[in-house]
PDB file of C-alpha atoms in Angstrom:
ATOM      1  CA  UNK A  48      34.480 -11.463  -9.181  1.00  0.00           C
ATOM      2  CA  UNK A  49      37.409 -10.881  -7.029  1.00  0.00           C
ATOM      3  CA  UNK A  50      39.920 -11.675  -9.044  1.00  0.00           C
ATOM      4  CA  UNK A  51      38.347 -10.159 -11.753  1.00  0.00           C
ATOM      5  CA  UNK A  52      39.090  -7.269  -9.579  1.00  0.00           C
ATOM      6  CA  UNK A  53      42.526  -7.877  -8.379  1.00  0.00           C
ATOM      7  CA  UNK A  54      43.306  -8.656 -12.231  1.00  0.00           C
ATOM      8  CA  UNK A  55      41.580  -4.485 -12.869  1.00  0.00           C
ATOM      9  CA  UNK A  56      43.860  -3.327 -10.105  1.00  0.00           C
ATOM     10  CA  UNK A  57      47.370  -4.280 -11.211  1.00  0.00           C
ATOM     11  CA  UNK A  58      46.116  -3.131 -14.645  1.00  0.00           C
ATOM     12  CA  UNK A  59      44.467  -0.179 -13.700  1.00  0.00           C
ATOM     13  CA  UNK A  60      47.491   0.764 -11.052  1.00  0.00           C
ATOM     14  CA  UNK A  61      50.014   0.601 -13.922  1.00  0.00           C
ATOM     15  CA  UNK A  62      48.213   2.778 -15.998  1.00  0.00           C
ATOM     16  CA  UNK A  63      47.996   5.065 -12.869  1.00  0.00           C
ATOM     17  CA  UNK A  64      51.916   5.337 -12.300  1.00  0.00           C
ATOM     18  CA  UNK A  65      52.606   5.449 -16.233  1.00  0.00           C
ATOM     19  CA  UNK A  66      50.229   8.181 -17.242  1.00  0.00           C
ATOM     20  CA  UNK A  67      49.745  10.029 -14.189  1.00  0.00           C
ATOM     21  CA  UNK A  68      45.788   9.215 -13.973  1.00  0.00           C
ATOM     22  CA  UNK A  69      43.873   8.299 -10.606  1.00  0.00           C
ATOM     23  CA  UNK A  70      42.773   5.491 -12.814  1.00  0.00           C
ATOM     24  CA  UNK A  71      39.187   6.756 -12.903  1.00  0.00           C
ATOM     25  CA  UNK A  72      39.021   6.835 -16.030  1.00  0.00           C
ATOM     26  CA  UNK A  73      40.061   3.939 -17.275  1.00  0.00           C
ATOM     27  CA  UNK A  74      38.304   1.782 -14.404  1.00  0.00           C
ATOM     28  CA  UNK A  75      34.645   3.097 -14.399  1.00  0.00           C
ATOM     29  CA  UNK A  76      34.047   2.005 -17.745  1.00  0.00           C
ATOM     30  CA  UNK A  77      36.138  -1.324 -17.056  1.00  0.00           C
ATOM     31  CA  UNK A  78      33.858  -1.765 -13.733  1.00  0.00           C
ATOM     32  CA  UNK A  79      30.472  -1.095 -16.021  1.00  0.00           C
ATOM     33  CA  UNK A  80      31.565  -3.425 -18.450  1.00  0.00           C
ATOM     34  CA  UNK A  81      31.585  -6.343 -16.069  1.00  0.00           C
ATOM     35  CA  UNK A  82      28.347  -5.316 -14.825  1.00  0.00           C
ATOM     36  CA  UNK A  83      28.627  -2.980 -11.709  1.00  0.00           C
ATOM     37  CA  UNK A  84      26.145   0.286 -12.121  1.00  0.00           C
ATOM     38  CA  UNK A  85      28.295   3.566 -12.950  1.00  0.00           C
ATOM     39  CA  UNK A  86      27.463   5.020  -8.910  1.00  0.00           C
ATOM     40  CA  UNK A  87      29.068   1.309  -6.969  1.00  0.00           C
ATOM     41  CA  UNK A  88      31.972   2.112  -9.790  1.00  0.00           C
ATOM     42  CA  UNK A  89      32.639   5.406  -9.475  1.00  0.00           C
ATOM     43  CA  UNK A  90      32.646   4.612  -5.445  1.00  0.00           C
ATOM     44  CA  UNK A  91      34.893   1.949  -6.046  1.00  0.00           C
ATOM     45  CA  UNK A  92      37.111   4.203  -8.232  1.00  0.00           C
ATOM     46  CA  UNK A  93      37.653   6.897  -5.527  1.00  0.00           C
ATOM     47  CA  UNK A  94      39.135   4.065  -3.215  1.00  0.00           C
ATOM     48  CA  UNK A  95      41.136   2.853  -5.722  1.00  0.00           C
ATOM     49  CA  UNK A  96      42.769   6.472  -6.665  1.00  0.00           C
ATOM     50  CA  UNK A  97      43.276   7.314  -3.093  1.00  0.00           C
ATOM     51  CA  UNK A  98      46.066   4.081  -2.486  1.00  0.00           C
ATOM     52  CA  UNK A  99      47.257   4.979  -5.798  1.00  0.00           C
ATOM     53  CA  UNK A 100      47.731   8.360  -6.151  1.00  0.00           C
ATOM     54  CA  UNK A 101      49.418   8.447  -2.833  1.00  0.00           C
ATOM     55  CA  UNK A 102      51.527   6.053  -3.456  1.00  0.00           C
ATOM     56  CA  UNK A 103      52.569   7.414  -6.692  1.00  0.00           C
ATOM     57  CA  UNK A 104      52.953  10.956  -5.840  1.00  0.00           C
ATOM     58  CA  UNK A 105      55.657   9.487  -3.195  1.00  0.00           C
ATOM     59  CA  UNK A 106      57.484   7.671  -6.136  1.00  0.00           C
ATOM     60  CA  UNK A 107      57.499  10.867  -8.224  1.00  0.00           C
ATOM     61  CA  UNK A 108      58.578  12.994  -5.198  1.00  0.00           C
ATOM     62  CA  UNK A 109      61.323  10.519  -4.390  1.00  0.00           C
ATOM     63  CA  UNK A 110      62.683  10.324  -8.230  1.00  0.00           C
ATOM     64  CA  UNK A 111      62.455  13.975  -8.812  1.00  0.00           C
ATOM     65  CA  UNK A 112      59.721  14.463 -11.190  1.00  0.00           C
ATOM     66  CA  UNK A 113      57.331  15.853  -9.063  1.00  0.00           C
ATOM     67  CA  UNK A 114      57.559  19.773  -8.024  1.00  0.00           C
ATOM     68  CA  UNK A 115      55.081  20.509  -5.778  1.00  0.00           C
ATOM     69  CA  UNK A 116      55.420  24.668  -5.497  1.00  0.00           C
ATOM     70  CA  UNK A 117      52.302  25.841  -7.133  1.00  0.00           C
ATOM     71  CA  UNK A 118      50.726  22.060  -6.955  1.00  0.00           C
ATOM     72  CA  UNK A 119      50.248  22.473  -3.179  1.00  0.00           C
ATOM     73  CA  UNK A 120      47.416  25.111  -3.981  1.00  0.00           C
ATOM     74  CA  UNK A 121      45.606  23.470  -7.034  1.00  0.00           C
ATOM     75  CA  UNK A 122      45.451  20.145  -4.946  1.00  0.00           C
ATOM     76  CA  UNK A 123      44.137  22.376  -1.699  1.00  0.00           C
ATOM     77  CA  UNK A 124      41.558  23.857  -4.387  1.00  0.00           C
ATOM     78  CA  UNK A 125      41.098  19.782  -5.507  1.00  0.00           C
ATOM     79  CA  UNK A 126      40.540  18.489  -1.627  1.00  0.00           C
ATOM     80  CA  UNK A 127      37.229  21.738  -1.209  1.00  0.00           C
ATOM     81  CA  UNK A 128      35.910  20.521  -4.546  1.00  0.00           C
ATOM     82  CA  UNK A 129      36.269  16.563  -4.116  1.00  0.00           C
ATOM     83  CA  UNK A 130      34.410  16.605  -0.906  1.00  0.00           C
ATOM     84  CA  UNK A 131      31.777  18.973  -2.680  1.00  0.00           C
ATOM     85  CA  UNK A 132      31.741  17.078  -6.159  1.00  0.00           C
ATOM     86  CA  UNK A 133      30.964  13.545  -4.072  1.00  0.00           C
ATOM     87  CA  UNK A 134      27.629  14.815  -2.756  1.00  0.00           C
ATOM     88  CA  UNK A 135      26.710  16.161  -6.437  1.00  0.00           C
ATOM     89  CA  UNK A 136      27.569  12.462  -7.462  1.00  0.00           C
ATOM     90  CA  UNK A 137      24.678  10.794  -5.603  1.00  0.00           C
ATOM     91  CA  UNK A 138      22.015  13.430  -6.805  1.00  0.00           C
ATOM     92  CA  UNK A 139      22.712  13.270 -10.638  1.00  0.00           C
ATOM     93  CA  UNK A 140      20.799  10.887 -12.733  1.00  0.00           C
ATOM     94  CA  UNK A 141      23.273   7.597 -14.178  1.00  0.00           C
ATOM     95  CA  UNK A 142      22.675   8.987 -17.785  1.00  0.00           C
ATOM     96  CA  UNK A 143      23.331  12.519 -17.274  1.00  0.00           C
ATOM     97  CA  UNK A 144      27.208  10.946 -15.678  1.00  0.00           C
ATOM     98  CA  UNK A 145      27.744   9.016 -18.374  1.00  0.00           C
ATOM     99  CA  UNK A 146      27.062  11.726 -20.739  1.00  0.00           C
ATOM    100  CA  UNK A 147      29.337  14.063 -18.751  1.00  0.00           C
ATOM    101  CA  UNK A 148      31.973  11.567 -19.163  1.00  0.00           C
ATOM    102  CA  UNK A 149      32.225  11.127 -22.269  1.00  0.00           C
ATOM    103  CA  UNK A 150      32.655  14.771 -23.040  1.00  0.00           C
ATOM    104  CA  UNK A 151      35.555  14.779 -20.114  1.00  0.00           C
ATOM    105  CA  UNK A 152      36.985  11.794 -22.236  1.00  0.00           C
ATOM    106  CA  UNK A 153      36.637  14.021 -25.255  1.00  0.00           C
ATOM    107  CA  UNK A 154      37.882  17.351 -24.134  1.00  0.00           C
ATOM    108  CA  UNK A 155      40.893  15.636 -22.602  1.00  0.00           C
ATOM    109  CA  UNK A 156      41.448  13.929 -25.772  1.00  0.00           C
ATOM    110  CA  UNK A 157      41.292  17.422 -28.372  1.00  0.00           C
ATOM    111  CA  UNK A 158      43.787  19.230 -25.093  1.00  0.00           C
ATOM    112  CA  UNK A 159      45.998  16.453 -25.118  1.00  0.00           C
ATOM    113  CA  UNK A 160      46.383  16.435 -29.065  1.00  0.00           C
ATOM    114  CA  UNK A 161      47.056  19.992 -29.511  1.00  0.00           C
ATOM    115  CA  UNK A 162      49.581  19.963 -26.507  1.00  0.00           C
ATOM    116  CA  UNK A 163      53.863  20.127 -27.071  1.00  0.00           C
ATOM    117  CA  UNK A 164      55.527  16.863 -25.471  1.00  0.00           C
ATOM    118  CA  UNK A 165      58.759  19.457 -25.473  1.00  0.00           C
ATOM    119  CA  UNK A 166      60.732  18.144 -22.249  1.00  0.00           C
ATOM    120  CA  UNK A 167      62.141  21.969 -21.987  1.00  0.00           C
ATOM    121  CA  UNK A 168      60.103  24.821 -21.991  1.00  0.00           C
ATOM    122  CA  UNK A 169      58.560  27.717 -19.816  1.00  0.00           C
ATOM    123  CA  UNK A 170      55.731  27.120 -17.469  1.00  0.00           C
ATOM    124  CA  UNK A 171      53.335  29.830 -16.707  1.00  0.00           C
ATOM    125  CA  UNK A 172      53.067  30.965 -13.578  1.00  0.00           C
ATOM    126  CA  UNK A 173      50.001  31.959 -12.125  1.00  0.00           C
ATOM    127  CA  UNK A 174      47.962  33.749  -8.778  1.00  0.00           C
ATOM    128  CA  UNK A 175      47.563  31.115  -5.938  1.00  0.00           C
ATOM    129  CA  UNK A 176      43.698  32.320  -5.777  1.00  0.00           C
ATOM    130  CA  UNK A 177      43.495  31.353  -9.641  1.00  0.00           C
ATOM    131  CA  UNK A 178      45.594  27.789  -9.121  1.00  0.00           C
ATOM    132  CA  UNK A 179      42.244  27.327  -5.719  1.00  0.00           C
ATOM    133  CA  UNK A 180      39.966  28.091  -7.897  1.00  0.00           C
ATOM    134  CA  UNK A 181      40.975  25.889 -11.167  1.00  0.00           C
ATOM    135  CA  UNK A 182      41.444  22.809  -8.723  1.00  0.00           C
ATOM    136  CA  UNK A 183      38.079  23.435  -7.137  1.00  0.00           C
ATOM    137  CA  UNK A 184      36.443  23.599 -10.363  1.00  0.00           C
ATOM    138  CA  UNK A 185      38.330  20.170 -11.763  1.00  0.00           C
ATOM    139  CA  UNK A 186      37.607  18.672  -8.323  1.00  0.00           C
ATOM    140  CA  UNK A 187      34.030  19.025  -8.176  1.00  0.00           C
ATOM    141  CA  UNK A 188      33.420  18.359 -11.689  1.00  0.00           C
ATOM    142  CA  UNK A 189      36.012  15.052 -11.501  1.00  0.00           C
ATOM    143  CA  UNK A 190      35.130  13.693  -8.497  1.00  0.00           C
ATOM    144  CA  UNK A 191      31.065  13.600  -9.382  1.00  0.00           C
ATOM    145  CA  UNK A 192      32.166  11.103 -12.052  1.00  0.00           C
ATOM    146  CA  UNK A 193      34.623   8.832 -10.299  1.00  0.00           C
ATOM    147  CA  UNK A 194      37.711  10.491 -11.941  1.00  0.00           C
ATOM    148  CA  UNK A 195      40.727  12.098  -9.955  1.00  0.00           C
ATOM    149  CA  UNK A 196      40.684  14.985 -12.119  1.00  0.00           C
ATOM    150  CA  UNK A 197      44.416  14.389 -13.498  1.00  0.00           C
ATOM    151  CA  UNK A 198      42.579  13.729 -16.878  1.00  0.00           C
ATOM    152  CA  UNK A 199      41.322  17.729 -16.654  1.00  0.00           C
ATOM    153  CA  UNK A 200      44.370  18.935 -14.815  1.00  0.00           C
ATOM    154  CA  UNK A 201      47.315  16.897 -16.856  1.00  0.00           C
ATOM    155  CA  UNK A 202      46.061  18.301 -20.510  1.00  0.00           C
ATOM    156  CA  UNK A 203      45.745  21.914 -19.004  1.00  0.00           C
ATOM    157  CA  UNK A 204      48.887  22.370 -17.526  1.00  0.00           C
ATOM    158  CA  UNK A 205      50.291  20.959 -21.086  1.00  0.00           C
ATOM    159  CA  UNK A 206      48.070  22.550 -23.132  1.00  0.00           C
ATOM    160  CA  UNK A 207      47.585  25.819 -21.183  1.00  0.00           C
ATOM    161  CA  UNK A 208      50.487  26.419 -19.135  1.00  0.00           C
ATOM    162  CA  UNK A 209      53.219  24.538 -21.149  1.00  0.00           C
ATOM    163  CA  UNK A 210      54.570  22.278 -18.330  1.00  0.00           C
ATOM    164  CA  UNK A 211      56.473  19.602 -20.322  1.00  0.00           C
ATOM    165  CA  UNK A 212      54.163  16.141 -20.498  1.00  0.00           C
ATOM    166  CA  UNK A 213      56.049  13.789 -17.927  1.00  0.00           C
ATOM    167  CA  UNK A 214      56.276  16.850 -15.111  1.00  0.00           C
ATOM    168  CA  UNK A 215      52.052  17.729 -15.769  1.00  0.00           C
ATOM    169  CA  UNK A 216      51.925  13.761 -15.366  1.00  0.00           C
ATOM    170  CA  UNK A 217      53.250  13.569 -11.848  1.00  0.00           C
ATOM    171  CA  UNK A 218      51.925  16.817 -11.014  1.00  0.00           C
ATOM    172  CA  UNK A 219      48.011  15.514 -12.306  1.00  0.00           C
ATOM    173  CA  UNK A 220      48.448  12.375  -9.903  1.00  0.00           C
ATOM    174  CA  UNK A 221      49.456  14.928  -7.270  1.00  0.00           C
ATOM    175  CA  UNK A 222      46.195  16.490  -7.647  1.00  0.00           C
ATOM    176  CA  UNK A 223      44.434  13.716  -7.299  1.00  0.00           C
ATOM    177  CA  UNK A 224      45.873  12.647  -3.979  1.00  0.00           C
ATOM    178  CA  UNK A 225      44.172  15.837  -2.834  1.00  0.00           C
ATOM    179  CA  UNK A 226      40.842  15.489  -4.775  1.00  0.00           C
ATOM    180  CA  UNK A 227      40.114  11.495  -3.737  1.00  0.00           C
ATOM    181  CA  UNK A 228      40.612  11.580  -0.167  1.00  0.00           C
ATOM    182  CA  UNK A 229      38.323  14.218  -0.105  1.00  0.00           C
ATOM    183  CA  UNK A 230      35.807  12.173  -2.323  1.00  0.00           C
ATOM    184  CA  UNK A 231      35.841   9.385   0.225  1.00  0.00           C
ATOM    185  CA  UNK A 232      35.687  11.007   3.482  1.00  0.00           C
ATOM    186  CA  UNK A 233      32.351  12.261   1.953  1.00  0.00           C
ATOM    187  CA  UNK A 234      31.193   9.778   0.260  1.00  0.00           C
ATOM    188  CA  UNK A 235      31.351   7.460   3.514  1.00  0.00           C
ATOM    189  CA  UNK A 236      29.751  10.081   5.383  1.00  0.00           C
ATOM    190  CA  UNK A 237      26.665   9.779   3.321  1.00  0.00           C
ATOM    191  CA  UNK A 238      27.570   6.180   3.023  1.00  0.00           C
ATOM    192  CA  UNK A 239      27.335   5.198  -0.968  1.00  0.00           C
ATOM    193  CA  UNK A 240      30.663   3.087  -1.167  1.00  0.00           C
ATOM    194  CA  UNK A 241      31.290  -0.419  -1.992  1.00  0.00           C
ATOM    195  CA  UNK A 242      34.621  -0.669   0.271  1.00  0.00           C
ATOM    196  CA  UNK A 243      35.326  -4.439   0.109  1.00  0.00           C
ATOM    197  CA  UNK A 244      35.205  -4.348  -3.370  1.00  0.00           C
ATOM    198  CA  UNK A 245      36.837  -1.099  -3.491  1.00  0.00           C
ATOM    199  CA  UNK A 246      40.202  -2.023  -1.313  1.00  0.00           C
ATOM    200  CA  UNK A 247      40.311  -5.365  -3.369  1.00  0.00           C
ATOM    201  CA  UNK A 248      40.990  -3.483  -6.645  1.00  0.00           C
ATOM    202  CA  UNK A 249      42.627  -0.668  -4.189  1.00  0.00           C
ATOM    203  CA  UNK A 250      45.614  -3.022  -3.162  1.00  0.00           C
ATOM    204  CA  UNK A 251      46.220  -4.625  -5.981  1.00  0.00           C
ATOM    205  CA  UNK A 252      46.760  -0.703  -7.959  1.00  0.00           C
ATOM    206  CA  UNK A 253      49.815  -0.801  -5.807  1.00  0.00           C
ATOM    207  CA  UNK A 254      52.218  -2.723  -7.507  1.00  0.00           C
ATOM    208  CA  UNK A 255      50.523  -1.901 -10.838  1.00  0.00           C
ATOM    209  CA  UNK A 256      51.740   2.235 -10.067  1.00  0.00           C
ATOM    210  CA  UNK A 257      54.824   0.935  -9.121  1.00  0.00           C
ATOM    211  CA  UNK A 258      55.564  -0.906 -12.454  1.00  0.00           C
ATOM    212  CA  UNK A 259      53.813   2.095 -14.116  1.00  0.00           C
ATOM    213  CA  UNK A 260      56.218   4.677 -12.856  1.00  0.00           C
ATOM    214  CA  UNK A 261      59.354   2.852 -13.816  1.00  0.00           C
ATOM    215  CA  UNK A 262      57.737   2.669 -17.328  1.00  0.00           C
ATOM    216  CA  UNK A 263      56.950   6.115 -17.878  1.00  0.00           C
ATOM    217  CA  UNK A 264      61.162   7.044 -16.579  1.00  0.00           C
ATOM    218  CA  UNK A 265      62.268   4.701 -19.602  1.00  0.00           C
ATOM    219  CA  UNK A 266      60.379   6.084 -22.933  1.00  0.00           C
ATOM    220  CA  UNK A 267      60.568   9.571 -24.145  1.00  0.00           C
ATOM    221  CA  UNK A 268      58.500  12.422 -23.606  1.00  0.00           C
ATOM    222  CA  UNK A 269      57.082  12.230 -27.223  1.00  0.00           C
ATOM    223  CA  UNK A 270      56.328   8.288 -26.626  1.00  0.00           C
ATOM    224  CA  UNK A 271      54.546   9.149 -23.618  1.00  0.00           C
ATOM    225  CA  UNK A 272      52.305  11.345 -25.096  1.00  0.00           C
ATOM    226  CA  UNK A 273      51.074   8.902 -27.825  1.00  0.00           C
ATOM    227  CA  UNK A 274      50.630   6.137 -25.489  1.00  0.00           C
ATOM    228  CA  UNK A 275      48.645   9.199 -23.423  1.00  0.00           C
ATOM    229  CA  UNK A 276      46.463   9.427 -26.156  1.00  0.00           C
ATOM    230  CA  UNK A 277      46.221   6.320 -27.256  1.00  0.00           C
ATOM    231  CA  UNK A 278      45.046   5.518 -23.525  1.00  0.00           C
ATOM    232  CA  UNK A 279      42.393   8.230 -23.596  1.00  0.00           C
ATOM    233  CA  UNK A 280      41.188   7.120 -27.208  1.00  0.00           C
ATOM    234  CA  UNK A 281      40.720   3.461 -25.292  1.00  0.00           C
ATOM    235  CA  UNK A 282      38.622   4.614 -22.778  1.00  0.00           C
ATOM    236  CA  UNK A 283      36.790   6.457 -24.892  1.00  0.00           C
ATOM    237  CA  UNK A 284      35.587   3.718 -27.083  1.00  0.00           C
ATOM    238  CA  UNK A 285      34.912   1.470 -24.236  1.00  0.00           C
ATOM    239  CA  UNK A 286      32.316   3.598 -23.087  1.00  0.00           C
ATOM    240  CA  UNK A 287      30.962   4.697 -25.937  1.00  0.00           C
ATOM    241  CA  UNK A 288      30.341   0.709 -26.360  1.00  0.00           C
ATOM    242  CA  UNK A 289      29.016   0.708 -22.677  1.00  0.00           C
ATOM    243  CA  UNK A 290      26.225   3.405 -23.712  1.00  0.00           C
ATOM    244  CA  UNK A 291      24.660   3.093 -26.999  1.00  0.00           C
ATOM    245  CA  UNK A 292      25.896  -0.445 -28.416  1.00  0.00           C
ATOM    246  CA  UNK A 293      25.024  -2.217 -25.085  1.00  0.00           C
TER     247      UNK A 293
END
């Protein structure tokens, strides 16, 4: 199983640093497909996304593609509603998760469709009480099923606010920086976390995000968003599998 799990992380890590995900997403139905219940994966998710968003966010930062500005109060918003989403987590039933996350996968899917991969283009700017509130609402809703909430925050700040598809990238791994630690400092305080398993996959993500983020500087912005949605179709119909074909 453990390399079975390092193999996830360098996978799941380059995915991170390409497309801007915690690698959530992608991993809890991964994790349930090799038999782990959907509550020890989306534990072992939130230890994965908090090396790898980290790590990322310092990549971005350091080659220029990540503005933090109005980030710093989404991600603030993220941190109040990761700690509060984690404790909503352990309460819900498996099924009614799963069923949430599929229409996450869904909604992510129609947002990221309908959204311009236009490089240029004017972001909206908007109240630093509004920018709280949105990343409280993504974190507690994202963080309950294992996800950073990049896969909510990345299609609305294309879809929504027009930031151009590479810059909403960075800035959704950003987020989730905020939104994970917060996830795991609660989640080990009410102590449902799988942490050997978790740092296994954890360390490994590392080099994955690092080959990720060189990726996603050498293909256009219009490439990136197909192989965004192709990613999000993916995950999609690996879960899908996971719930009603067995």
């Amino acid at each position: 199983m453990e390399i079975s799990l390092i193999i996830v992380g360098m996978v799941v890590g380059t995915l991170s640093g390409f497309f801007g995900i915690g690698g959530g997403m992608i991993l809890v139905p991964i994790l349930m497909f090799l038999g782990i219940d959907i509550k020890t994966a989306i534990g072992i998710s939130i230890v994965q996304m908090v090396f790898s968003s980290f790590y990322g966010s310092y990549l971005n930062y350091k080659k220029g593609s990540l503005v933090l500005g109005e980030g710093i109060w989404v991600g603030i918003g993220g941190f109040v509603g990761g700690f509060i989403g984690a404790y909503v987590s352990v309460q819900v039933p498996e099924t009614v998760l799963e069923y949430l996350f599929l229409s996450l996968l869904i909604f992510a899917l129609y947002r990221l469709f309908s959204a311009s991969s236009n490089e240029d283009g004017t972001v909206k700017t908007l109240d630093s009480k509004v920018l709280f509130a949105v990343g409280m609402m993504i974190g507690i809703f994202a963080i309950s099923l294992g996800v950073g909430g990049s896969i909510l925050l990345t299609p609305i700040l294309a879809g929504f606010l027009h930031y151009p598809i590479k810059k909403a990238v960075s800035a959704g791994l950003f987020f989730v920086a905020f939104s994970s630690i917060a996830g795991l400092m609660s989640r080990l305080s009410i102590g449902h976390i799988d942490l050997e398993q978790g740092l296994y996959v954890a360390v490994a993500s590392l080099g994955g995000v690092f080959i990720g983020i060189w990726l996603k500087d050498h293909v256009s912005s219009s490439q990136h968003k197909l192989y965004l949605l192709i990613m999000y179709a993916v995950a999609l119909l690996i879960l899908v599998k996971k719930m009603f074909l067995g």
